[in-house]
Amino acid sequence: MSSRLITQRLSNSRRCLNTAATNQWRQTIAEKNPTINALVCSTPPPDAPLCHGPLAGVAVAVKDNIATYDSPTTCSSLMLDGFTSPFDATAVKLLREAGADIIGKANCDEFGMGSLNKYSHHGPTINPYEHPSGQTEKRYPGGSSGGSAAAVASGVCQVALGTDTGGSVRLPASYCGVSGLKPSYGLISRWGVISYADSLDCVGVLAKTVHDIRRTFEVIATYDARDPTSANTNARTRSSEAVEARLTRWTSDRKAGKPLHNIRVGIPQEFFPSELSSSIINPVRNVIRSLRDQGASIVPVSLPSTSFALSSYYVLASAEASSNLARYDGIQYGCHVRPPLGSDITKTSKNYALSRTKGFGPEVKRRILLGTYALTADAFDNYFLQAQRVRQHVRDDFNRIFSLPNFYFMDPVSQQQHQHSADQVDILIHSSAIRTAPPIDDVDENKDDDLSSYVQDVLTVPASLAGIPALSVPVPKRFLDPQGDGWPIGVSVVGQWGSDELVMRVGKIVERLGQ
Amino acid sequence: MLALRCSLRRQNIITARYWRLFHDSRSHEPVKVDSRWPEWQVIIGIETHAQIKSRHKLFSRSLTSMYSTHTPPNTNVSVFDAAFPGTLPRLNPACVDLALRTAHALQCAIQEQSSFDRKHYFYSDLPSGYQITQQYAPLATNGTLYIPQPDGTRTPIRIKQVQLEQDTAKSTFVPRTRTSHIDLNRAGTGLMEIVSEADLRSPEEVATYVRTLQSLLRAVGSSDGNMEDGSLRCDVNVSINPIGGSPGSGTRCEIKNLNSVKFITAAITYEIHRQSSVLAASPDARIEQETRGFDEITFQTFKLRSKEDAPDYRYMPDPNLGILRLSKERINHIRSTLPELPWTTHARLKETYALSDRNVNVLLGIDSGRDVRYDGEDPGESGAVKYFDKLVEGVGSPEGKKRDPNVVANWMTQELLGQLASQKKTFQENTISAAQLGELIDMVQSSAITGTTGKHLIRHMLTNPSTDSTFKVASDLDVLALSPSSTSTPTNSTTSKSQETQAKDPLIAICEKVIAAHPTEVTKVKKGHKNVLNTIVGAVMRESRGRADAKTVRTILERLVCSES
């Protein structure tokens, strides 16, 4: 037998193994997806699945606002109904090269705008959480990456890509009981990620374990020249060296049985408003207490600009959205409405209005209008510029309390002048959300002007405005409040820009608290 | 970043107010009365959009399309140019460098930090719904362009700013089908918007400004500056005020999209007459601030929209491109490698080399008409002045001996250009290298070839391009001058030695042959008909195929004919 034949047989046998695995994932999709509507499109198994690579055989669902060349990318919008991108997003390309099996596209709020995964052209996603009591109450998975979180929680995939603009990975992770990382801004390329708000958008990773998040993150977090905001190699190297130095000191300081010895954990007081119910606060307190038992120093800190963060976020995100979504005119691609006979087509904008009126859903329209207003000459100073000033204050707050300097947003001089003081911290811990997943009946379908859904982001937007990493990990079940509703909640670990590794290490310890 | 934007914005506002108060930088000049509108002073500012001559577009890797190449529509288009979802801009540094060259040439203050903004409007030529431009912090500010006046003086025109922005797609309306055809080849090509202050005072000054700017852009290689092809387009702001009134106190009207110098002059002239007749009609009459178009058939301007209808472009800092930071090294490098500007070249050729006006204008004329290279690449010897400079510096001479500028200029402008013209070739198609022409000039100067041969050689080398040295070409063609030295001092000596030497000399051999063939003429000369000698000289010249010098031939002939008696 020639060596070539042997190799072929070997690869055939390996392929069989993988084919079995890929078929198994698709079997699960067929069983579970119809009830939860997490995936809006599933792809056939690859002809020749890669048997090697760090993610060989890992089934990955990709949020529907991340471009894939072999399946439609609709952003859950009628506007892009049937649209297939001619290229793969850089993150998807890297996943494929690492051997991952892209099993399908995950449902989301239209263009990533929403906190429930309610506003989707494909219909809402249902939270797949299996309540211990066996009750079958229908709840939202959170948004906007609700499909990604639900897909992971229900086991139709091992890992999912989401995007996080103001909490869109962390909120659904918290509501569905999985882990979700919003990395530092600029670490994962946004080429192929359909923009909602460029200055805030991040590709995020969701999985059941922090381990799976980390190995996915390591594959896709590389410099990409096609993304002008991609952190350059210099910023990456300098921050990872600083984090590495911190980790080495930590490891050497570690005492037996005290894995967090000498780690300074900040508790930001503004993230524990009095409105937060005890069923949320108590589990987070339990986590913090356990971390202290593991050797962590618990430090109360203050981020005074937090109360303005949400308003700033909605002005900036809406303004950028109104700009980014201007391209959807129905001419080159997507939903096109032919002007009816006799209609006024002398003005281009009137022609576009027909397609845009039909193609965009209510939440998208609302944010486009808000953003358009914020950018008008009369409102620009009072809204857009004011919001940018607030954003800078939010960043300054974080930079002040973290012991590491910010290697992305700070200029070199400020990095050098970064003051070290005794009350600085390595990471922050707070609740990921102000509540558990909202029941589907709870939210009145017709009450679109209700601002309560905007408030859900209040704990997640500060990290988005600052562009810093935040990982939501489920609070271990034994820490949940007995008075609570039994639905999962997440705790967020937040770090300085570039300290994603540190955040994931601490997240892993939180994860282990439950074991 | 935030603080910077705010302060820049405020600064712009302050600057705008400042200039409004001290509107007229030319207030020290006496107001010139123009007989066409004797009661009015005219104040004009101009915005020019010059397409950057870069190989690739401003934010994508797709090729730019030149008008002259007739690229099929929608072929030079990337997913970014077509505004596909998920695409992001990537700044082309070549465009920045070319804009920096322009800014340096305009003596602007270059901003070490500038930024990009989005200007929003819905139109079919703008697939993304916004144009990326530099509204709040432009690349360069506060420059000057000196324009020549008819009396030979130069007037400074202040340049407010130079900014980078994207060109739009080309939309063509087909009236028959009532549809618009969109060509995205142009979409995303880099533009430089060059904004002047309102320092211009007549339609003719504006024409001169545009021509001067064109020659500057072409000289630094940043743009073709070609109005016919649309690579240079202008908007002008015109206001008038009574002579003696406050300059610039009139309401201005903007005339958009003027694409030839002729149209610019016509549009401004029409606009001045229109505004003055409105104001003359009654003491209460006012000019409405508005944007106007120009009808290229009737030569009239017409209202496009009034101030109230002006669109709100909802400018927003581009969140992807952030701040463009330029190092001092980069700015200085561009400055130190800036190609020579036309007026500097003019002065240098005249003052250093004492060339005639005619020769200077011929050389500069070639350069102003040549093709501008992509990405500011050095045009090398395809530039006439560069070619000339190399010749003067002694290229092609083994010792690097400098050459007489006027001799060089004559060879270039008369012989080389003359031959090129008769062969219907442009200077770019010249196949004779500066080194070859230099050697040729040296050979003529040292009488190794005759001037006639030199001219023939130029013609030959243009039709038969080669990299051989001129000496080799001349040797191969057997056109080296005959007896350059030994016969130049002929004697009456009839010693056997000298006869031997002369016998070896091919020129004397030819002369003897011709004398033998023209016995009648020889007899006539001997009888004193000196003029007949010319006939014999001509015959020798023909026989030598231009290799002989007529004077030398005459001397030899005189001697030979006399010695025959």
Short mmCIF file of C-alpha atoms in Angstrom, two decimals, chain A residues 80 83 86-87 190-195 198-199 225-229 319-320 323-324 326-329 332-333 348-349 352 356 372 375-377 380-381 384-385 388-389 392, chain B residues 1-3 5-6 9-10 79-80 82-90 118 120 122-130 136 178 184 312-317 319-321 325:
data_model
loop_
_atom_site.label_atom_id
_atom_site.label_comp_id
_atom_site.label_asym_id
_atom_site.label_seq_id
_atom_site.Cartn_x
_atom_site.Cartn_y
_atom_site.Cartn_z
CA LEU A 80 -31.58 42.51 4.56
CA PHE A 83 -28.94 39.09 1.71
CA PRO A 86 -19.83 38.12 -0.62
CA PHE A 87 -17.22 37.66 2.12
CA ARG A 190 -14.97 44.16 13.18
CA TRP A 191 -14.42 43.56 9.46
CA GLY A 192 -17.62 41.83 8.41
CA VAL A 193 -19.50 42.79 11.56
CA ILE A 194 -22.47 44.85 10.45
CA SER A 195 -22.13 48.16 12.22
CA ASP A 198 -18.83 51.53 15.36
CA SER A 199 -17.22 53.13 18.40
CA ALA A 225 -5.47 45.66 8.92
CA ARG A 226 -8.97 45.75 7.46
CA ASP A 227 -10.36 47.16 10.70
CA PRO A 228 -9.01 50.69 11.28
CA THR A 229 -9.89 50.41 15.00
CA ALA A 319 -26.36 58.84 16.45
CA GLU A 320 -23.92 56.32 15.03
CA SER A 323 -25.37 57.18 10.20
CA ASN A 324 -24.49 53.52 9.76
CA ALA A 326 -28.16 55.28 6.03
CA ARG A 327 -26.73 52.83 3.49
CA TYR A 328 -29.84 50.65 3.52
CA ASP A 329 -31.71 52.27 0.66
CA GLN A 332 -28.13 47.66 -4.37
CA TYR A 333 -29.23 44.90 -2.01
CA THR A 348 -33.95 60.32 -4.26
CA SER A 349 -34.78 60.38 -0.55
CA TYR A 352 -35.53 55.45 -0.48
CA ARG A 356 -36.77 52.05 4.51
CA THR A 372 -30.80 61.82 13.43
CA LEU A 375 -26.83 65.03 14.92
CA THR A 376 -28.85 67.97 13.61
CA ALA A 377 -27.01 71.25 13.73
CA PHE A 380 -25.30 68.46 18.04
CA ASP A 381 -23.62 70.43 20.83
CA PHE A 384 -23.77 64.47 20.71
CA LEU A 385 -20.84 66.51 22.02
CA GLN A 388 -18.94 62.44 24.13
CA ARG A 389 -17.80 64.50 27.10
CA GLN A 392 -14.65 60.66 28.41
CA MET B 1 -10.22 62.97 21.75
CA LEU B 2 -13.36 64.50 23.07
CA ALA B 3 -11.72 67.58 24.43
CA ARG B 5 -12.94 68.00 19.09
CA CYS B 6 -14.67 70.53 21.26
CA ARG B 9 -14.92 73.26 16.89
CA ARG B 10 -14.80 76.35 18.97
CA VAL B 79 -17.30 46.03 -1.25
CA PHE B 80 -16.41 49.14 0.73
CA ALA B 82 -20.39 49.89 -2.75
CA ALA B 83 -21.19 50.36 0.98
CA PHE B 84 -21.76 46.69 1.64
CA PRO B 85 -22.68 45.95 5.24
CA GLY B 86 -19.73 44.97 7.42
CA THR B 87 -17.11 46.88 5.46
CA LEU B 88 -14.76 49.41 7.03
CA PRO B 89 -12.54 52.16 5.63
CA ARG B 90 -8.76 51.93 5.50
CA ARG B 118 -19.27 62.06 7.99
CA HIS B 120 -24.90 62.82 5.53
CA PHE B 122 -29.44 60.76 0.66
CA TYR B 123 -28.54 60.72 -2.98
CA SER B 124 -28.00 57.99 -5.52
CA ASP B 125 -24.34 58.90 -6.04
CA LEU B 126 -23.60 58.22 -2.36
CA PRO B 127 -24.12 54.51 -1.59
CA SER B 128 -23.27 54.73 2.13
CA GLY B 129 -25.53 57.73 2.75
CA TYR B 130 -22.59 59.82 3.91
CA TYR B 136 -14.06 69.95 12.08
CA ARG B 178 -36.38 58.47 -16.61
CA LEU B 184 -19.27 53.45 -8.73
CA ASP B 312 -28.57 69.84 7.40
CA TYR B 313 -25.69 67.47 6.72
CA ARG B 314 -25.62 66.17 10.32
CA TYR B 315 -21.83 66.11 10.49
CA MET B 316 -20.52 63.45 12.84
CA PRO B 317 -16.94 62.49 13.69
CA PRO B 319 -16.06 56.60 14.63
CA ASN B 320 -13.86 54.27 12.59
CA LEU B 321 -11.08 56.56 11.43
CA ARG B 325 -1.72 61.78 13.54
#
